[in-house]
Short mmCIF file of C-alpha atoms in Angstrom, two decimals:
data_model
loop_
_atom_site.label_atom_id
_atom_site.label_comp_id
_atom_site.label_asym_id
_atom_site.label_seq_id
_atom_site.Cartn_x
_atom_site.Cartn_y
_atom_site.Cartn_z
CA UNK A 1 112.83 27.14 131.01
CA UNK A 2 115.55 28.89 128.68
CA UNK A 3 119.25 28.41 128.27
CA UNK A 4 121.26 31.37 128.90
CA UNK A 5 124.72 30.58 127.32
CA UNK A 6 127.18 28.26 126.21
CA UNK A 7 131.12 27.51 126.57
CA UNK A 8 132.80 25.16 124.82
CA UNK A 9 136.82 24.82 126.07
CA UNK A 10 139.93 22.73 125.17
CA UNK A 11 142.59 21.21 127.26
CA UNK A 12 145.09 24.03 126.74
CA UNK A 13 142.13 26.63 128.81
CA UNK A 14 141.81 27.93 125.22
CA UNK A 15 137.77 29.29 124.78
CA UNK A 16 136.89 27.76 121.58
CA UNK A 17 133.29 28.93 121.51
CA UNK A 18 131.08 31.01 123.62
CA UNK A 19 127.25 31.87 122.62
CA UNK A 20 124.66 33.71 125.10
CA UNK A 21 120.96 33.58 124.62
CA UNK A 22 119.47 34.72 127.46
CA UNK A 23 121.51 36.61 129.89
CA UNK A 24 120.44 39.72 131.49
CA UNK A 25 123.77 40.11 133.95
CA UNK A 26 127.34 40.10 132.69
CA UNK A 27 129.79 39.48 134.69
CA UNK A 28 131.20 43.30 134.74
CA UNK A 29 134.61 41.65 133.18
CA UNK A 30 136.28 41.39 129.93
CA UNK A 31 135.30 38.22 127.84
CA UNK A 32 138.76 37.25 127.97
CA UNK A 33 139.05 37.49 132.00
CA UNK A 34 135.46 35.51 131.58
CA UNK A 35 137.00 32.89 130.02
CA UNK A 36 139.77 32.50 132.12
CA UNK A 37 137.76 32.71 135.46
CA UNK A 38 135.37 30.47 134.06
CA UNK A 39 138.30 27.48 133.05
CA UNK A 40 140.23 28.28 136.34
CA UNK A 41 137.55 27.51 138.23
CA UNK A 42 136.41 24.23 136.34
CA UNK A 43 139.70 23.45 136.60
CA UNK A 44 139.96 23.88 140.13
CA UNK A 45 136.02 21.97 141.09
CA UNK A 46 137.41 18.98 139.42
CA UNK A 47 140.31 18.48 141.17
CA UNK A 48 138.61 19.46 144.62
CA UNK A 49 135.44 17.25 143.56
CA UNK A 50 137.76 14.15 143.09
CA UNK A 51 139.94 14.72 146.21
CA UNK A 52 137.14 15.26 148.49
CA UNK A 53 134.61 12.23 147.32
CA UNK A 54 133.34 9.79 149.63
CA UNK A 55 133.17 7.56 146.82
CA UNK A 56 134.65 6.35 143.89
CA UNK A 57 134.69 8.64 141.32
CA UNK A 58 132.33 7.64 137.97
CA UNK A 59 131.60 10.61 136.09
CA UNK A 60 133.01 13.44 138.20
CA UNK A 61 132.03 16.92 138.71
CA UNK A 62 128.29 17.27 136.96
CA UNK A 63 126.50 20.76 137.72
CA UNK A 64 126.02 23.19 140.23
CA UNK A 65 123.02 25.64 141.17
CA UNK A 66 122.59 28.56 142.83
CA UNK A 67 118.77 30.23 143.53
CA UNK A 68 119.10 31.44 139.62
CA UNK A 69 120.88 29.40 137.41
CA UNK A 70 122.45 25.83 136.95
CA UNK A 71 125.80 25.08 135.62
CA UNK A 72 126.50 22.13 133.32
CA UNK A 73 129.57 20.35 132.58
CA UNK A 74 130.85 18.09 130.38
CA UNK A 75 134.08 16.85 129.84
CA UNK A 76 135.72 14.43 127.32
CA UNK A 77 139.34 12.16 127.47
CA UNK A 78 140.85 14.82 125.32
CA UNK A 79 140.04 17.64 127.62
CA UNK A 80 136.89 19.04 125.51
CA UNK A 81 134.96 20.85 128.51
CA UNK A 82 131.18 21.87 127.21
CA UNK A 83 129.94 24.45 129.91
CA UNK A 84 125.75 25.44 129.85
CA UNK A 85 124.08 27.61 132.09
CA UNK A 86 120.48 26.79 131.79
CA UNK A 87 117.65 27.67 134.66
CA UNK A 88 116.93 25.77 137.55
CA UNK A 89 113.91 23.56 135.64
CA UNK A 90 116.32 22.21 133.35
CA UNK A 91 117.58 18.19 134.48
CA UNK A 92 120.38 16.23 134.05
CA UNK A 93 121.28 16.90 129.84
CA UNK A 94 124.61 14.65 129.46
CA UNK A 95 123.15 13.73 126.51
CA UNK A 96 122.90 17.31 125.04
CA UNK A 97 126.63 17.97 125.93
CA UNK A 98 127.59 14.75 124.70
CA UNK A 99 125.93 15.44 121.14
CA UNK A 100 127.28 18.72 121.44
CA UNK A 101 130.62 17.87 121.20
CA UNK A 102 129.97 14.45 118.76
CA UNK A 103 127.53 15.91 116.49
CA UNK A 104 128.62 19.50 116.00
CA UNK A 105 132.30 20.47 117.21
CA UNK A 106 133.53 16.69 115.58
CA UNK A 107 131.29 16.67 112.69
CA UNK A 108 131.76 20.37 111.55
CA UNK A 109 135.31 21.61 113.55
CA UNK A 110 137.44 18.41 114.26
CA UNK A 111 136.80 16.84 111.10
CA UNK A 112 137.17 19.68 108.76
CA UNK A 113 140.95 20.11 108.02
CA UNK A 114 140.52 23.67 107.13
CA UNK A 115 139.40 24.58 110.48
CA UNK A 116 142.84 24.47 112.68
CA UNK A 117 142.62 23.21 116.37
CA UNK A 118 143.55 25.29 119.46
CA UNK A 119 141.91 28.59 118.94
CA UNK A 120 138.68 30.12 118.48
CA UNK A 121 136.27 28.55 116.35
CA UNK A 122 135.77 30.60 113.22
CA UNK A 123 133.50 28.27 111.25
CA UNK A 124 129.71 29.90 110.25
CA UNK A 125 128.51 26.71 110.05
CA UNK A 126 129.16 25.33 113.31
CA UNK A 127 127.81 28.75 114.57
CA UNK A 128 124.57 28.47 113.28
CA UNK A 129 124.05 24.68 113.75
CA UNK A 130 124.87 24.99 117.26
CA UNK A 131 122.89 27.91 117.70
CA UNK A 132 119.72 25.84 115.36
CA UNK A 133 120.60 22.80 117.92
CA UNK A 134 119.84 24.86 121.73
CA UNK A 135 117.27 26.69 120.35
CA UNK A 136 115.30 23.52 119.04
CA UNK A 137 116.03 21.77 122.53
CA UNK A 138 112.98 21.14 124.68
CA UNK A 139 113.76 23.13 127.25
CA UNK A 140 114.81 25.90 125.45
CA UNK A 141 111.75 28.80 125.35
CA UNK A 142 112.52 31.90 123.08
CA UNK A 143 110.61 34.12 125.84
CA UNK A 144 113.61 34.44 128.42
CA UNK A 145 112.20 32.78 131.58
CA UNK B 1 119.19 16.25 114.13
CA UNK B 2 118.36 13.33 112.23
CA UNK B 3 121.08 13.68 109.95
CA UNK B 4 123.29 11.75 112.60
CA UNK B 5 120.55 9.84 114.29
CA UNK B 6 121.41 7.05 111.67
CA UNK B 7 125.32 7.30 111.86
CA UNK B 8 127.12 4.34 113.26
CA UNK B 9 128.40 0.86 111.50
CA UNK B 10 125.86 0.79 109.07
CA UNK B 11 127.41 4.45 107.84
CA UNK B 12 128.77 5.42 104.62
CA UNK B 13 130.96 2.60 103.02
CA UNK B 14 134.21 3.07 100.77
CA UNK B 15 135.63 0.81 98.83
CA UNK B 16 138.86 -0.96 100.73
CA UNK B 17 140.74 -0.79 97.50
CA UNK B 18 140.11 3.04 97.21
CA UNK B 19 141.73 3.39 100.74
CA UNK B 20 144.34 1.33 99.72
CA UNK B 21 145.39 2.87 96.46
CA UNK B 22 145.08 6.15 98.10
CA UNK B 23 147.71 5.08 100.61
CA UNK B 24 149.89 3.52 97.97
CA UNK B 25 149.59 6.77 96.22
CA UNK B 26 150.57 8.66 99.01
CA UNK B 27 153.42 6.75 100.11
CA UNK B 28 154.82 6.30 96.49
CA UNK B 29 154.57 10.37 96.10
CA UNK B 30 156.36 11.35 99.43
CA UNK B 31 159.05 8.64 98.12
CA UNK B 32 159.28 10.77 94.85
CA UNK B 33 159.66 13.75 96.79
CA UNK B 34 162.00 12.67 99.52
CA UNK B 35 164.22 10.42 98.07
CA UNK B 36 165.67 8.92 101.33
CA UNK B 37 164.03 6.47 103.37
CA UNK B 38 164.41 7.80 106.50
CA UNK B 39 162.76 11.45 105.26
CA UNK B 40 159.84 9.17 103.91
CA UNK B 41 159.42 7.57 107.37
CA UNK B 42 159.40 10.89 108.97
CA UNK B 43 156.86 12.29 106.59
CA UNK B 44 154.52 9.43 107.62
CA UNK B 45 154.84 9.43 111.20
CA UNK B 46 154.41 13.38 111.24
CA UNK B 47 151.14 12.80 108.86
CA UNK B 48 149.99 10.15 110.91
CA UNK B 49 149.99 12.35 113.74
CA UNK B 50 148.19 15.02 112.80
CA UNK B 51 145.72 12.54 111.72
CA UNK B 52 145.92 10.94 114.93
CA UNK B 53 144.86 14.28 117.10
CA UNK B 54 141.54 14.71 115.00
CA UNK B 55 140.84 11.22 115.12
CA UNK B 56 140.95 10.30 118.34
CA UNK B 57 138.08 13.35 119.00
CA UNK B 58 135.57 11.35 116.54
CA UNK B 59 136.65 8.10 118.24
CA UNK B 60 135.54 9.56 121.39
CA UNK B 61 132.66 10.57 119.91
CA UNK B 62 131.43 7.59 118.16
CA UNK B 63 132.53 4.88 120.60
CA UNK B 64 131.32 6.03 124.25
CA UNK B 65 134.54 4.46 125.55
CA UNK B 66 135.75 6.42 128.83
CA UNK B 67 139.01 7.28 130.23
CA UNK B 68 140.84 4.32 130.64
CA UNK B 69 142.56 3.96 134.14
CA UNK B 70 145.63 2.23 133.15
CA UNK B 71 148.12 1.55 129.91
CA UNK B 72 146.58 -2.42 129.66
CA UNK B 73 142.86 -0.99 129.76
CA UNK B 74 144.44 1.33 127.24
CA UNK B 75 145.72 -1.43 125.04
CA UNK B 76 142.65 -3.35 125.01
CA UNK B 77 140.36 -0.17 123.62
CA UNK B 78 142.84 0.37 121.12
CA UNK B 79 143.52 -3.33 119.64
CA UNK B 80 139.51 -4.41 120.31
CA UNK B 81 137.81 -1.09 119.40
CA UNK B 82 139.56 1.52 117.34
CA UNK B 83 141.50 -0.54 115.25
CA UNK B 84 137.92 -2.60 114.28
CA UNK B 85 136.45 0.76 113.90
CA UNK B 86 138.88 2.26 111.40
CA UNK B 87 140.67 -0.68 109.82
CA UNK B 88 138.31 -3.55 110.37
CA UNK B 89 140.95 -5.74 112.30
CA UNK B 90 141.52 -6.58 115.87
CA UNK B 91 144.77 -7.29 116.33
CA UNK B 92 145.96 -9.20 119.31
CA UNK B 93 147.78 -7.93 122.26
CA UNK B 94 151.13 -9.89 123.38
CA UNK B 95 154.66 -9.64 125.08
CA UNK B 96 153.73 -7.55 127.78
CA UNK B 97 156.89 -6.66 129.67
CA UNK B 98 157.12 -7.17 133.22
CA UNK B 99 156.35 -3.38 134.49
CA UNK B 100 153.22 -3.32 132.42
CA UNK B 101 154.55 -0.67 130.11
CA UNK B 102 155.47 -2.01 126.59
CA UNK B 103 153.04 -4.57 124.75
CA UNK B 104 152.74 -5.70 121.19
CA UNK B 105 150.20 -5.57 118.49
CA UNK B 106 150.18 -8.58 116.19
CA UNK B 107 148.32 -7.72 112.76
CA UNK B 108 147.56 -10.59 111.10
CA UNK B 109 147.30 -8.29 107.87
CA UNK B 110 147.33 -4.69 107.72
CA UNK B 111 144.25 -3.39 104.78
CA UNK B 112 146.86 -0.74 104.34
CA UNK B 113 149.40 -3.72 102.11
CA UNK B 114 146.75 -5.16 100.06
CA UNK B 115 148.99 -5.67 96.76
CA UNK B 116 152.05 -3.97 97.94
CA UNK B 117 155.57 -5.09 97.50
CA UNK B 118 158.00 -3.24 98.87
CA UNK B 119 160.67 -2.74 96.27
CA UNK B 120 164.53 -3.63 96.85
CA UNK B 121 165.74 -0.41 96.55
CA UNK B 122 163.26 0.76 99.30
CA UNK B 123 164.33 -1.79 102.08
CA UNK B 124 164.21 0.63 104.95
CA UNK B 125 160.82 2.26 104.12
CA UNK B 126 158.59 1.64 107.21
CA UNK B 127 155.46 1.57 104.56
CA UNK B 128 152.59 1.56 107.37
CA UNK B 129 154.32 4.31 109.62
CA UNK B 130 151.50 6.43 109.47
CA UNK B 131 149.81 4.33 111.82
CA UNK B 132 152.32 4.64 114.73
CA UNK B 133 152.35 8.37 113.99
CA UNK B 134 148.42 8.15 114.43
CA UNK B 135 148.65 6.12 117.70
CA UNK B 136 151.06 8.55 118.80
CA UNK B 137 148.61 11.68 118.19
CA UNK B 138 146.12 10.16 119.46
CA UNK B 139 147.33 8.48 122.72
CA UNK B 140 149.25 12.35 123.48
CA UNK B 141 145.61 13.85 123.33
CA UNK B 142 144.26 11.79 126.17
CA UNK B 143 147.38 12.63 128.22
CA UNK B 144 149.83 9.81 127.18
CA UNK B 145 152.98 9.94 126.03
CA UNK B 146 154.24 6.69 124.03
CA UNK B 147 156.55 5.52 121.25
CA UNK B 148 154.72 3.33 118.23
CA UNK B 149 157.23 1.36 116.40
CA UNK B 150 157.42 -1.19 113.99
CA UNK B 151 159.31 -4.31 115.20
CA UNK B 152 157.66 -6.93 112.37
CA UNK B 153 156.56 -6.25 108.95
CA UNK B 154 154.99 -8.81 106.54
CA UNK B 155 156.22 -6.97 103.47
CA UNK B 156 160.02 -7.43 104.88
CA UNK B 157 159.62 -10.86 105.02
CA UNK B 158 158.34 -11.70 108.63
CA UNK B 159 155.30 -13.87 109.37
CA UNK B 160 153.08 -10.97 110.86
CA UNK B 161 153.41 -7.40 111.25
CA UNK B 162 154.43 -6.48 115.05
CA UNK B 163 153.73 -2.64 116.34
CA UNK B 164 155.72 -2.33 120.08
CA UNK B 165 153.68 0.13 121.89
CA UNK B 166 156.05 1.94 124.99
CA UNK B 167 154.50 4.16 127.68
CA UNK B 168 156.74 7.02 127.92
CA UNK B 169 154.83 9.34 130.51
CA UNK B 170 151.73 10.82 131.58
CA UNK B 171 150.96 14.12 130.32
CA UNK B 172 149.66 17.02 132.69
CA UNK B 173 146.89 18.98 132.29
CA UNK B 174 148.67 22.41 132.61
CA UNK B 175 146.34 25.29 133.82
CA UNK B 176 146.74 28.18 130.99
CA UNK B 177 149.53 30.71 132.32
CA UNK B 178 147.98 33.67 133.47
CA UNK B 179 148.68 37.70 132.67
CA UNK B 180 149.30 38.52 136.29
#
């Protein structure tokens, strides 16, 4: 079970963090096309996932999975989207993109006033927390699975 | 990461006064610097803005509370759960108007006044106006667009202090333009 990488995205489409553990394919694009794709089409799931429910809408779009890989989303009020592709063993982890975004891009980003909003994420710190935070998850194995 | 397992009510406390004094400090500064009223309002509203678009991200964060489906749902989270979380007050929701888009806050005190008197030569200072400039910045990052004023103040005079809280528009999520 392994995590491959992680996006982390504001409401403006703007990337403001992107780590990869585990990933033996790229995408045969520039990171900044990545990025874009990546949003556009998160962008676009949502809206289709809402329109097209049966249901009431709770918690909206969730994950997908292909034969390979899972996709997770997150997404707060503010439009703070945390994206993880993890393998197909890994379960629901709301929880882990919740803290995600409470516990390191609040804590170390938001509420640092030296760090500005709207672009990349510069700060070390929230580099290597976050990267000190997947790899001490459960389901995260350092042997790529 | 047990450093923020045990983070919630029982976290960190500051003195009241502290806050207070800080606030006075600030206010009294900016009126130093600006010499007009009206400059010292702005200054406030703009600071309590940028405030507001951090804090509403650690609101989120700490309070669970999801999107809320309409501006009354809205009122209710602000009033009954972020002002007790930051201030320590719930303030009580009135005058609705009859299209459901303009309601009142009624703070029976504001921690922000503790031992202030507004001075006569300072009439039109809006003292607190960093909080509508925080409800402002905060309200525009969850896609709402709204005008905090001040209709009652307890340091002009009045019996409580009033904020009037208008629903201007939704805000769009905008997909990012793209290169081609």
């Amino acid at each position: 079970m392994t995590v491959h990488n992680l996006y982390l995205f504001d409401r403006n489409g703007v990337c403001l963090h992107y780590s990869e553990w585990h990933r033996k394919k790229q995408a045969g694009i520039s990171k900044e096309e990545e990025f874009k794709l990546m949003y556009g089409m998160l962008f676009s799931i949502r809206s289709f996932v809402s329109k097209m429910s049966p249901l009431d809408m709770k918690d909206g779009f969730l994950a997908f999975q292909t034969s390979r890989y899972k996709l997770h989303y997150y997404e707060t009020p503010t439009g703070i989207k945390v994206v993880m592709n993890t393998d197909l063993g890994v379960g629901p982890i709301r929880d882990v993109l919740h803290h995600i975004y409470s516990a390191l891009y609040v804590e170390l980003v938001v509420k640092n006033p030296l760090c500005p909003l709207g672009q990349t994420v510069q700060s070390e710190l929230f580099r290597s927390r976050l990267d000190s935070y997947i790899r001490s998850l459960p389901f995260f194995s350092a042997r790529a699975g | 990461m047990s450093r923020q397992a045990n983070r919630g009510t029982e976290s960190k406390k500051m003195s009241s006064e502290l806050f207070t004094l800080t606030y006075g400090a600030l206010v009294t500064q900016l009126c130093k610097d600006y010499e007009n009223d009206e400059d010292v309002n702005k200054q406030l509203d703009k600071m309590g803005y940028n405030i507001g678009v951090r804090l509403i991200e650690d609101f989120l964060a700490r309070s669970n509370v999801g999107k809320c489906h309409d501006f009354r749902e809205t009122a209710d989270v602000i009033a009954k759960v972020a002002f007790k979380m930051y201030l320590g007050i719930t303030p009580s929701i009135t005058n609705w108007s009859p299209a459901g888009d303009e309601f009142s806050l009624i703070l029976e005190n504001n921690p922000l006044v503790d031992f202030v008197e507004l001075p006569d030569n300072h009439s039109s200072l809006i003292y607190s106006n960093l909080l509508c400039g925080v409800l402002r910045g905060a309200l525009e990052m969850v896609q709402m667009a709204v005008e905090a004023k001040f209709v009652q103040d307890i340091l002009k005079g009045d019996g409580v202090t009033e904020i009037r809280m208008r629903f201007i528009r939704r805000i769009e999520d905008n997909l990012p333009v793209g290169e081609e």
